[in-house]
Tab-separated table of C-alpha atoms and ligand atoms in Angstrom:
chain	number	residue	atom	x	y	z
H	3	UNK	CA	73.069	101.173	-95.309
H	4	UNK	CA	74.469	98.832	-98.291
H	5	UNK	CA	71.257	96.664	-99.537
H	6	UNK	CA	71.546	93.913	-102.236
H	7	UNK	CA	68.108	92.068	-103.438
H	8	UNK	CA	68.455	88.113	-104.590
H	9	UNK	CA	65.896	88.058	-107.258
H	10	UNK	CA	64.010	84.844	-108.509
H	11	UNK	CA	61.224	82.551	-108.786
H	12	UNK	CA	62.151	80.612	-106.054
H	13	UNK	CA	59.350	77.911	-107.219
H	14	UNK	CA	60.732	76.443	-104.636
H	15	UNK	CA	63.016	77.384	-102.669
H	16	UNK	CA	65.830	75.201	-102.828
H	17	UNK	CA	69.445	74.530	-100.406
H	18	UNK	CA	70.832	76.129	-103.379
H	19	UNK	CA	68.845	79.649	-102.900
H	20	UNK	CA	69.955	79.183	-99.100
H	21	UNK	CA	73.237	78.869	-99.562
H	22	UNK	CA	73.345	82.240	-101.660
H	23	UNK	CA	70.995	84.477	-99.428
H	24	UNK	CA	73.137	82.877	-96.425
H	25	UNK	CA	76.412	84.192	-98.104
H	26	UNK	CA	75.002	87.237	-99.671
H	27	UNK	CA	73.422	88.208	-96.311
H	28	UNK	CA	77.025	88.280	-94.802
H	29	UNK	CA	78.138	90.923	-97.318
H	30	UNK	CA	74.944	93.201	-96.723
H	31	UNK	CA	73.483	95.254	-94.324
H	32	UNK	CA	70.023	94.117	-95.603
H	33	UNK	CA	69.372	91.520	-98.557
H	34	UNK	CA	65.502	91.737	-99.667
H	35	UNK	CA	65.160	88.022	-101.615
H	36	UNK	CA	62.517	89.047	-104.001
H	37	UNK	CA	59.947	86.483	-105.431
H	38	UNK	CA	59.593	88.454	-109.252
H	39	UNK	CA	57.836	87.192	-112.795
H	40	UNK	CA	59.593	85.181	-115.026
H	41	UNK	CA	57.795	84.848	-118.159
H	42	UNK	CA	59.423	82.005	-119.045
H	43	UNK	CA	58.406	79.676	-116.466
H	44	UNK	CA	54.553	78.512	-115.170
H	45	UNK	CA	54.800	77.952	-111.517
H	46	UNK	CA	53.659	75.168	-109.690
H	47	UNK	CA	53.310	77.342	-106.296
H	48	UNK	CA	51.512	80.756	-106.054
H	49	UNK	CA	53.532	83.753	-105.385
H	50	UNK	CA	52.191	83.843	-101.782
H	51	UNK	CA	53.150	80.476	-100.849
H	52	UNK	CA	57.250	81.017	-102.347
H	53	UNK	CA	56.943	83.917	-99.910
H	54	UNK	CA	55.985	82.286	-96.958
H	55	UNK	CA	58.211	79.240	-97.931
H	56	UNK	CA	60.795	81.924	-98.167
H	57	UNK	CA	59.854	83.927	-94.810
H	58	UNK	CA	60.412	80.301	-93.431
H	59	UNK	CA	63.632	79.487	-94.715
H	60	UNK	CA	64.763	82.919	-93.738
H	61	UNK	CA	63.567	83.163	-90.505
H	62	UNK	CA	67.059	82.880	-88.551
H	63	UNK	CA	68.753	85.665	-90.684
H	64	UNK	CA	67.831	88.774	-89.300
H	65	UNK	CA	68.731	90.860	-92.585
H	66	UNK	CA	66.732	89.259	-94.552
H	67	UNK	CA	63.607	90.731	-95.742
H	68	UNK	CA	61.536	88.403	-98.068
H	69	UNK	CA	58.929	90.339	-100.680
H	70	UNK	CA	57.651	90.069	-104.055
H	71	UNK	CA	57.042	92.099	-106.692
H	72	UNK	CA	55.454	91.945	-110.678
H	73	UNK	CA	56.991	94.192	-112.457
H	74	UNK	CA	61.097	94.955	-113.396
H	75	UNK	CA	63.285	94.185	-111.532
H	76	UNK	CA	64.955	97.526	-112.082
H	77	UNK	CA	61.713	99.249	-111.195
H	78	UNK	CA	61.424	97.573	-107.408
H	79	UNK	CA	65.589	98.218	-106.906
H	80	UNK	CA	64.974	102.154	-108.203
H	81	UNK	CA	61.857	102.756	-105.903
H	82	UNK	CA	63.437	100.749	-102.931
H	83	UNK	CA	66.749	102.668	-103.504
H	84	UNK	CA	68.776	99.186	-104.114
H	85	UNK	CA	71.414	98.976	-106.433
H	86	UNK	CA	72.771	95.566	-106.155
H	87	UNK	CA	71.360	92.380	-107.679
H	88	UNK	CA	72.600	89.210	-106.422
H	89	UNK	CA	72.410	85.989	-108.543
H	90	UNK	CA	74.118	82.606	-108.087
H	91	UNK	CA	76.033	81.077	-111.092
H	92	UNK	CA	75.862	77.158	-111.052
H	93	UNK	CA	77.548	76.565	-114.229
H	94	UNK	CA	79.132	77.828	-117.476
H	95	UNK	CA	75.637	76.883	-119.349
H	96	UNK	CA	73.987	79.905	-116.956
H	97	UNK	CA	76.691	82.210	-117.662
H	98	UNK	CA	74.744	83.335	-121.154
H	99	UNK	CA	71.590	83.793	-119.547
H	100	UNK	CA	72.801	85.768	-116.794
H	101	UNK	CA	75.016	88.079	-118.279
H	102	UNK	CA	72.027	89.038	-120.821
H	103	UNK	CA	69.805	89.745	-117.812
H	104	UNK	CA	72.735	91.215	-115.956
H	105	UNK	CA	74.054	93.887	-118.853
H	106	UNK	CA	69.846	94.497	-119.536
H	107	UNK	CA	69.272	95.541	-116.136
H	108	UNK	CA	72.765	97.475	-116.149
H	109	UNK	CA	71.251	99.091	-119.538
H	110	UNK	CA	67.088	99.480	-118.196
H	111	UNK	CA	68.726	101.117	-115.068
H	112	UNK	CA	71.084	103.879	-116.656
H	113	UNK	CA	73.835	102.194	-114.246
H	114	UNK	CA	72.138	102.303	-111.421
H	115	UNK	CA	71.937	98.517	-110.660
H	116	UNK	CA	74.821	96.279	-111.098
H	117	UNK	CA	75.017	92.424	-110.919
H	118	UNK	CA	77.253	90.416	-108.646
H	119	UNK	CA	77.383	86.742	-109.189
H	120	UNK	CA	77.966	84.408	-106.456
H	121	UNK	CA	79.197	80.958	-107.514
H	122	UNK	CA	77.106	78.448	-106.250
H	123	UNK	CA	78.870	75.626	-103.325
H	124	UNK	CA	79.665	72.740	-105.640
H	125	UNK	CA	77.076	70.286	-103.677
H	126	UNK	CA	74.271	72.274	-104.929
H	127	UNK	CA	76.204	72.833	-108.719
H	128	UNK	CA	73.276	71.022	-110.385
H	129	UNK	CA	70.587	71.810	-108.150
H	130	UNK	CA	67.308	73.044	-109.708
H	131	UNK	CA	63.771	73.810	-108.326
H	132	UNK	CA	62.880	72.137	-111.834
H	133	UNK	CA	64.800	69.295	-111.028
H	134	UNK	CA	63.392	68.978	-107.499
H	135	UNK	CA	59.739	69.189	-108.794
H	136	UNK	CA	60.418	66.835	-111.199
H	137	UNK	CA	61.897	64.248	-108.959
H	138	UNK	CA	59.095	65.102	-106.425
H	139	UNK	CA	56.418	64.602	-109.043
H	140	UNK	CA	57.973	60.863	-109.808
H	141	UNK	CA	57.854	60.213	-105.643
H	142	UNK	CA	61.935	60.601	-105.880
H	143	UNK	CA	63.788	61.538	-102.948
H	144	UNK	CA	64.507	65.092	-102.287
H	145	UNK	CA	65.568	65.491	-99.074
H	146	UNK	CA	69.144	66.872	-100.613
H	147	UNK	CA	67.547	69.295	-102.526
H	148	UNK	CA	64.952	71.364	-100.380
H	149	UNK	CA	64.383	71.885	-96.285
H	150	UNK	CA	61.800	69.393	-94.638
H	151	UNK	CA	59.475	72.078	-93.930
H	152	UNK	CA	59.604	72.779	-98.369
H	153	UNK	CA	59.913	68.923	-99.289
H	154	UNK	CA	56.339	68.613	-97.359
H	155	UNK	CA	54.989	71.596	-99.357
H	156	UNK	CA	56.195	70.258	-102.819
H	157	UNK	CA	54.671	66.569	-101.916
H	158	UNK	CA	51.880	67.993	-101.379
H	159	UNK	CA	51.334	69.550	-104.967
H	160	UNK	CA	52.036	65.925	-106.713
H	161	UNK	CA	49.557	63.213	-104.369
H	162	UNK	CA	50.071	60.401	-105.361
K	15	PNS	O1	64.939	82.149	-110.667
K	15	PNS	P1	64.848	82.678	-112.085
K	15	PNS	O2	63.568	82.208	-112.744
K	15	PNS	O3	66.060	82.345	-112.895
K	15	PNS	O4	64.769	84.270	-111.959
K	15	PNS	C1	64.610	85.085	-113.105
K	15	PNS	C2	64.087	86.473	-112.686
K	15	PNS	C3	62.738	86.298	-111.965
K	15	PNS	C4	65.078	87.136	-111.772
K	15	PNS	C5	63.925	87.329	-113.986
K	15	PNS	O5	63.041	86.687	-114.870
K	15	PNS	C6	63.418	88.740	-113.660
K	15	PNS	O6	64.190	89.593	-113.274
K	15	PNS	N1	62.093	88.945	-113.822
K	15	PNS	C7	61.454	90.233	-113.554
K	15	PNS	C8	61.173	90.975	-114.850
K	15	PNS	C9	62.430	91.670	-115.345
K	15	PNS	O7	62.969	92.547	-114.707
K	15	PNS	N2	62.885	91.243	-116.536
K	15	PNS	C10	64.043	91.857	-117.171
K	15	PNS	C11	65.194	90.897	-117.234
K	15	PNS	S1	65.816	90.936	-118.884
């Protein structure tokens, strides 16, 4: 069985991160969409709720499998036995950023994972969940950016 995992913080979800897992799934017999830790970033919603927002999203795709981890990403594809990594490329400005996690992971894992980038659809080129919580926290509109069901949820963190 081939398995990829889309790795992320998903904080939220965005049409974006479906459009990926909605390709990606296509090319894999299962694609686990993993909700990780980046250290980077403080999350507006708790790693529970990205799941379920994911589970909910997801819901139509039979190969999908939605979890989360906290640890390395190379340590949930070793014990898991996955060793594909999926991430979407939006524009040249992530390309830096994504190769250093990419050849990291290639390095961390001996190998053992590799990194295929999927170009994002040009409507969702400068999506962001950063952008879409900003909007959302101004009362903008972003019914573009996110599902109903996920617009609701992010609303609900900003009342106004
Ligand atoms: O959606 P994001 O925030 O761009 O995703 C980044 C993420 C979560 C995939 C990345 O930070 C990650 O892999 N975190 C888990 C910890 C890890 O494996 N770090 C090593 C990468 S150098």
């Amino acid at each position: 069985m081939k398995s990829a995992i889309y790795p992320g913080s998903f904080d939220p979800v965005t049409f974006g991160h479906i459009d990926i897992i909605e390709r990606a799934a296509c090319m894999f017999d299962e694609l686990r969409v993993c909700v990780l830790y980046n250290k980077a970033k403080s999350s507006l919603f708790s790693v529970e709720e990205r799941v379920r927002m994911l589970q909910k999203v997801t819901e139509n795709i039979p190969n999908v499998k939605v979890d989360s981890f906290t640890g390395l990403l190379i340590d949930y594809a070793r014990v898991n036995d996955i060793h594909v990594a999926i991430r979407g490329l939006r524009a040249v400005t992530d390309f830096e950023y994504e190769l250093q996690i990419a050849q990291t992971n290639k390095l961390l894992s001996a190998g053992s994972l590799d990194t295929i980038f999927l170009t994002t659809s040009l409507q969702y080129a400068y999506l962001s969940s950063s952008s879409v919580k900003e909007i959302a926290s101004f009362g903008g509109d972003i019914s573009q950016c996110v599902p109903e069901s996920i617009a609701r949820e992010v609303y609900a963190k900003y009342p106004r």
